[in-house]
Amino acid sequence: MVSIPSEGGVERSLLSWLDGVGWETHGQDGDRGANVLDDAYERDSHEVIYWNLFAEQVIALNEEVTEDNVDKFVSSLRRDLDVDNLMQGNRAFYQLLTKGKKFNVQRDGGATDTIYVDLIDYENPENNRFHAVNQFSVSRETTIRPDVNLFVNGIPLVTMELKSLAQDNDWHDAVRDLKDYEDDVPRLFVPGLFNVAADTMELRYGAIGAPKEFYEPWNDAPPEYEADNEMHQAVRALCNPKNLLDLLKRFVFYERRAGGDAKIVPRYMQYYAVNAILDRVDEGEHDRGLIWHTQGSGKSFTMLYAAENLLKRDVARSPQVFIIVDTDKLNSQMRDQLANLSLEQWTEAESIDHLQELIERGQSELVLTTIQKFQDVEPEEQGNDEVIVMSDEAHRFMEADLGSRLNAALPECYHFGFTGTPVREGERHEDRNTFREFSPEGEDYLHRYSVKQGIDDGLILPVYFTLRHEMEWEIDEAGLDEEFEQKFRGLTTEEKRDAIRENVNATTLAEIEPRVDRAVEEIDQHYDEHVAPNSWKGMVVTPSRRSAAMYGEHLIERRGEDEVEVLYTATNDDPDLIQQFHTDSEERDSIVKAFKDDENPKLLVVHNMLLTGFDAPVLKTMYLDRNLKNHNLMQAIARTNRPAAGKENGEIVDFQGVFENIDEALDYDAETKAYAAQDKDELYDDLVDQLESVMEIFDGIPKDDTQEATYEAVERVSTHPERRDFKQGFRRLQNLYEAIAPDGRLVNEGIDREYKWLSRIHVAFKRTTSGDDDPEDDMREKTREIISDNVEITQIKRDFPTYKLGEEYLEDVEGLENPGVKASQIAHATRDHLHPRENQNPRYKRLSERVTDIVERWQGDDISDPQAVDALRSVEEEILTVEEEADEQGMDNAEFAIYTHLTEETPEAIDSDEQAEAVAEEIVSQFQERIDRAYSGWKTNQQTIAEIERILLDVLVVEYDLGHLIQNDDEFVDSIRDYLIQNNG
């Protein structure tokens, strides 16, 4: 029996997972589980706490609460739920949950004592009662009924709303429902820790009161909770009782904000990193560790959570904790953060002398300071032998001599470095190396959160880049030689060569007037076409202050003074060109604030400033004319990847060729197929066959209504080749079904149930993959169409497609000259060459598959680095022969592609190579005659696609009696259409 996927299936699966990690669950049978507890503990529908259950637990957990006085205590707690403001009430109730509630106890002699009553036992979790129920209905002014609620000792701590992708709803819809519940019945959420919004494929959690953008995934788990099903893993890792109580007791902040208080709970990487730090201090084996978390992941809060736990837990007796930053601006940001949070034990080192005093006193508290204040601190005056230091931006910690001063001032300490861009610049002792500084031998990092994870989790955006680094220079060589000889007449030939090597470099070229003028023309056009229409902003990064000034002058000339600001400092010794754009600190702060807001400037021109630690979500595009490398490049890229409403990606327009050897190009899905009408009886037989064919894709997957089944089904069709098979197969099935219905055979034979199941899977599949399209399609299309083979003086070569920045490249910051790196570079270059050509000729696709196979075998250690290099080079050579053979045959690219397909992919379907050549020539001839290619968008126009299929019918069926090629082979039609379009684009 086929069960249709629904919300109920997701709900039952989730309850079963909770049952597996220690929750007493009700509702797995599909009934309302809340009814079981409602009856057992006599709850009225307007109540949000199971008071009778709670009373039992309070008596069990507190010796001085008895049957005689528990009603009085319960009555007092009821009043704590009566609040006008949800967040204020939640904050107050949180204190009761974690520190206990005051209660006056009457003694035998008539005296009254004030005690604190524990609502939850954190030290012995097994003493608590954990219930998970579905359909918990609460009726106040209105009635709400969330899908699942988690209760500890009868207190609702987690509210879950679940959706089914198969019913065209997702977790975004669930968040909207949860926000409505908070507005309609805030009383339910006064004790709450967080909410959960989930659908068939994804789970997000958010603190009480959090807006949708702060609902986040939980994508990691300790080994005992790991599972292939990501949502299954998230439920077990996030919501197991031990984890839930740990989060409640030790990982909640309340922050004062202009619009009202906000509750903050940790992201998973913050939680696990903090626990790794606590474990290291507790075990005492090593005294350092590196926390390598990508920019945008919230390293500041990770440090604050760690500090709070180190000060309040028993991993150290009475520790002094230092958070060290390396700029006054970061110090101010952290100070403001601390002032607005609910931390208690902290102070700021206001001067070198104050820092000296704090170190000597050694009081157990959090101390915020800059690394610069250690420059004159006396060594070995440490007053606390349990010091834990956390250094922000640890890749800069080793600069100058400040790191040494810190080590001397705090010789006995645990030292943890936090960075998104570690440095591994060399292996000599004098080389900077973050790993060597902060990691024990044999360990690269204590905890890692990568760029790829950040993109997958939606904390940062992918970054696209476009190459604009090649310019054609028309040089008067004779005149240049003559002028050079006159100027350097007194130098020897070798001295002249040295002068050229020293003075003609990337910076010199970037300061040449014609080049700046041409680059500015490109920036001006690109900004108007691709950045300004969506109100985003841009940054121009230059290699020198002189070039920044030149860019500033040219951009202001084109765009006006209001839209452009140049940021650097100048001195009286600088030429007027540079001095004109000097800014002081106050001016820069004002400009930066206006840039972040919806005000001018629209473009910032910088040399060194704002390349690190500058978070402006409005910044979409960086125009990079500086040869940044390694961690400096990664820091710069991170300026563009901050999420904002409506922003799909960051972008780099590269004038230096920094990204020329990037690892992979963007991929595009092929167009879907059309289906020709047939006789209805024939269609029914085709429908049965097609249904069987599509259902076979899901062999081994139960067709029941559970989250696991739907998740597994969508996972199976989320990657090639099943993805393509399902998309094409279901599209054809859908056309067949709609052409036949209504028909009694569909019901009698059970076809409608199987079709409806597939339809729900297809809905879920579409919701899951709806974000796959490149948001910069128009830009990419225009970029590819504007190709200039013979550019004019200083014209920028524009025949580079737009690429998506590979996360692996971002993280591979150190390149070594060895066969492994060569293999990687050749693989990247070969893929870059093949990607845009894959649909131009079947041989390209086969060669691309060979490259993938070679790389997979190489990465799996089946072949060595040199073998991989040789194999990839042989593929390169074969790529070059494809175009050569087309020339030798006297065919254009489209003809040769069709000829190759007929002779190599379907040789049994044709009579001879000569026939294949004639067929290819005729198809291309009719294509060029009948297809209008004089307008933008012709390639994807439905009339174009339909006309190409008519051409194939005319040539293959009418002229050459080769109808069997297209009768039952949609893939053949797709391929020929691709060859025609891709080779004539």
CSV table of N, CA, C and O in Angstrom, one decimal, residues 813-854:
chain,number,residue,atom,x,y,z
A,813,VAL,N,45.1,27.7,1.0
A,813,VAL,CA,45.9,29.0,0.9
A,813,VAL,C,47.3,28.8,0.6
A,813,VAL,O,48.0,29.7,0.3
A,814,GLU,N,47.8,27.6,0.7
A,814,GLU,CA,49.3,27.4,0.5
A,814,GLU,C,49.5,26.5,-0.7
A,814,GLU,O,49.0,25.4,-0.7
A,815,GLY,N,50.1,27.0,-1.7
A,815,GLY,CA,50.4,26.2,-2.9
A,815,GLY,C,51.8,25.8,-3.0
A,815,GLY,O,52.7,26.7,-2.9
A,816,LEU,N,52.2,24.6,-3.2
A,816,LEU,CA,53.6,24.2,-3.3
A,816,LEU,C,53.9,23.6,-4.7
A,816,LEU,O,53.0,23.1,-5.3
A,817,GLU,N,55.1,23.8,-5.1
A,817,GLU,CA,55.5,23.3,-6.4
A,817,GLU,C,55.8,21.8,-6.3
A,817,GLU,O,56.9,21.4,-6.1
A,818,ASN,N,54.8,21.0,-6.4
A,818,ASN,CA,54.9,19.6,-6.4
A,818,ASN,C,53.9,18.9,-7.4
A,818,ASN,O,53.0,19.6,-7.8
A,819,PRO,N,54.1,17.7,-7.7
A,819,PRO,CA,53.2,17.0,-8.7
A,819,PRO,C,51.7,17.1,-8.3
A,819,PRO,O,50.8,17.2,-9.1
A,820,GLY,N,51.4,17.1,-6.9
A,820,GLY,CA,50.0,17.1,-6.5
A,820,GLY,C,49.4,18.5,-6.9
A,820,GLY,O,48.3,18.5,-7.4
A,821,VAL,N,50.1,19.6,-6.7
A,821,VAL,CA,49.6,20.9,-7.0
A,821,VAL,C,49.5,21.0,-8.5
A,821,VAL,O,48.5,21.5,-9.1
A,822,LYS,N,50.5,20.4,-9.3
A,822,LYS,CA,50.4,20.5,-10.7
A,822,LYS,C,49.2,19.7,-11.2
A,822,LYS,O,48.4,20.2,-12.1
A,823,ALA,N,48.9,18.6,-10.6
A,823,ALA,CA,47.7,17.8,-11.1
A,823,ALA,C,46.5,18.6,-10.8
A,823,ALA,O,45.6,18.7,-11.6
A,824,SER,N,46.4,19.3,-9.6
A,824,SER,CA,45.3,20.1,-9.3
A,824,SER,C,45.1,21.2,-10.3
A,824,SER,O,44.0,21.5,-10.8
A,825,GLN,N,46.2,21.9,-10.6
A,825,GLN,CA,46.1,23.0,-11.5
A,825,GLN,C,45.7,22.6,-12.9
A,825,GLN,O,44.9,23.2,-13.6
A,826,ILE,N,46.2,21.4,-13.4
A,826,ILE,CA,45.9,20.9,-14.7
A,826,ILE,C,44.4,20.5,-14.7
A,826,ILE,O,43.7,20.8,-15.7
A,827,ALA,N,43.9,19.9,-13.6
A,827,ALA,CA,42.5,19.5,-13.5
A,827,ALA,C,41.6,20.7,-13.6
A,827,ALA,O,40.6,20.7,-14.3
A,828,HIS,N,42.0,21.8,-12.9
A,828,HIS,CA,41.2,23.0,-12.9
A,828,HIS,C,41.2,23.6,-14.3
A,828,HIS,O,40.1,23.9,-14.8
A,829,ALA,N,42.3,23.7,-14.9
A,829,ALA,CA,42.4,24.3,-16.2
A,829,ALA,C,41.6,23.5,-17.2
A,829,ALA,O,40.9,24.0,-18.1
A,830,THR,N,41.7,22.2,-17.2
A,830,THR,CA,41.0,21.3,-18.1
A,830,THR,C,39.5,21.4,-17.9
A,830,THR,O,38.8,21.5,-18.9
A,831,ARG,N,39.1,21.4,-16.7
A,831,ARG,CA,37.7,21.6,-16.4
A,831,ARG,C,37.2,22.9,-16.9
A,831,ARG,O,36.1,23.0,-17.5
A,832,ASP,N,38.0,24.0,-16.6
A,832,ASP,CA,37.6,25.3,-17.1
A,832,ASP,C,37.4,25.3,-18.6
A,832,ASP,O,36.5,26.0,-19.1
A,833,HIS,N,38.3,24.6,-19.3
A,833,HIS,CA,38.2,24.5,-20.8
A,833,HIS,C,37.0,23.7,-21.2
A,833,HIS,O,36.3,24.1,-22.2
A,834,LEU,N,36.7,22.7,-20.5
A,834,LEU,CA,35.7,21.8,-20.9
A,834,LEU,C,34.3,22.2,-20.5
A,834,LEU,O,33.3,22.0,-21.3
A,835,HIS,N,34.1,22.8,-19.4
A,835,HIS,CA,32.8,23.1,-18.8
A,835,HIS,C,31.9,23.9,-19.9
A,835,HIS,O,30.8,23.4,-20.1
A,836,PRO,N,32.4,25.0,-20.4
A,836,PRO,CA,31.5,25.7,-21.4
A,836,PRO,C,31.3,25.0,-22.7
A,836,PRO,O,30.5,25.3,-23.5
A,837,ARG,N,32.1,23.9,-22.9
A,837,ARG,CA,32.0,23.2,-24.2
A,837,ARG,C,31.3,21.8,-24.1
A,837,ARG,O,31.1,21.2,-25.1
A,838,GLU,N,30.9,21.4,-22.9
A,838,GLU,CA,30.4,20.1,-22.7
A,838,GLU,C,29.2,19.8,-23.6
A,838,GLU,O,29.0,18.6,-24.1
A,839,ASN,N,28.3,20.8,-23.9
A,839,ASN,CA,27.2,20.6,-24.7
A,839,ASN,C,27.4,20.9,-26.1
A,839,ASN,O,26.5,20.9,-26.9
A,840,GLN,N,28.7,21.1,-26.5
A,840,GLN,CA,29.0,21.5,-27.9
A,840,GLN,C,29.4,20.3,-28.7
A,840,GLN,O,29.3,20.3,-29.9
A,841,ASN,N,29.8,19.2,-28.0
A,841,ASN,CA,30.3,18.0,-28.8
A,841,ASN,C,30.3,16.8,-27.8
A,841,ASN,O,30.8,17.0,-26.7
A,842,PRO,N,29.8,15.7,-28.2
A,842,PRO,CA,29.8,14.5,-27.3
A,842,PRO,C,31.2,14.1,-26.8
A,842,PRO,O,31.3,13.6,-25.7
A,843,ARG,N,32.2,14.4,-27.6
A,843,ARG,CA,33.5,14.0,-27.1
A,843,ARG,C,34.0,14.9,-25.9
A,843,ARG,O,34.6,14.4,-25.0
A,844,TYR,N,33.5,16.1,-25.9
A,844,TYR,CA,33.8,17.0,-24.8
A,844,TYR,C,33.2,16.4,-23.5
A,844,TYR,O,33.9,16.4,-22.4
A,845,LYS,N,32.0,15.9,-23.6
A,845,LYS,CA,31.3,15.4,-22.4
A,845,LYS,C,32.1,14.1,-21.9
A,845,LYS,O,32.3,13.9,-20.7
A,846,ARG,N,32.5,13.3,-22.9
A,846,ARG,CA,33.2,12.1,-22.5
A,846,ARG,C,34.6,12.4,-21.9
A,846,ARG,O,35.0,11.8,-20.9
A,847,LEU,N,35.2,13.4,-22.5
A,847,LEU,CA,36.5,13.9,-21.9
A,847,LEU,C,36.3,14.5,-20.5
A,847,LEU,O,37.2,14.3,-19.6
A,848,SER,N,35.3,15.2,-20.3
A,848,SER,CA,35.0,15.7,-19.0
A,848,SER,C,34.8,14.6,-18.0
A,848,SER,O,35.2,14.7,-16.8
A,849,GLU,N,34.1,13.6,-18.4
A,849,GLU,CA,33.9,12.4,-17.5
A,849,GLU,C,35.2,11.8,-17.2
A,849,GLU,O,35.4,11.3,-16.1
A,850,ARG,N,36.1,11.7,-18.2
A,850,ARG,CA,37.4,11.2,-17.9
A,850,ARG,C,38.2,12.0,-16.9
A,850,ARG,O,38.9,11.4,-16.0
A,851,VAL,N,38.1,13.3,-17.0
A,851,VAL,CA,38.8,14.1,-16.1
A,851,VAL,C,38.3,13.9,-14.7
A,851,VAL,O,39.0,13.7,-13.7
A,852,THR,N,36.9,13.8,-14.5
A,852,THR,CA,36.3,13.5,-13.2
A,852,THR,C,36.8,12.2,-12.7
A,852,THR,O,37.2,12.0,-11.5
A,853,ASP,N,36.9,11.2,-13.6
A,853,ASP,CA,37.3,9.8,-13.1
A,853,ASP,C,38.8,9.9,-12.7
A,853,ASP,O,39.1,9.3,-11.7
A,854,ILE,N,39.6,10.6,-13.4
A,854,ILE,CA,41.0,10.7,-13.1
A,854,ILE,C,41.2,11.3,-11.7
A,854,ILE,O,41.9,10.9,-10.9
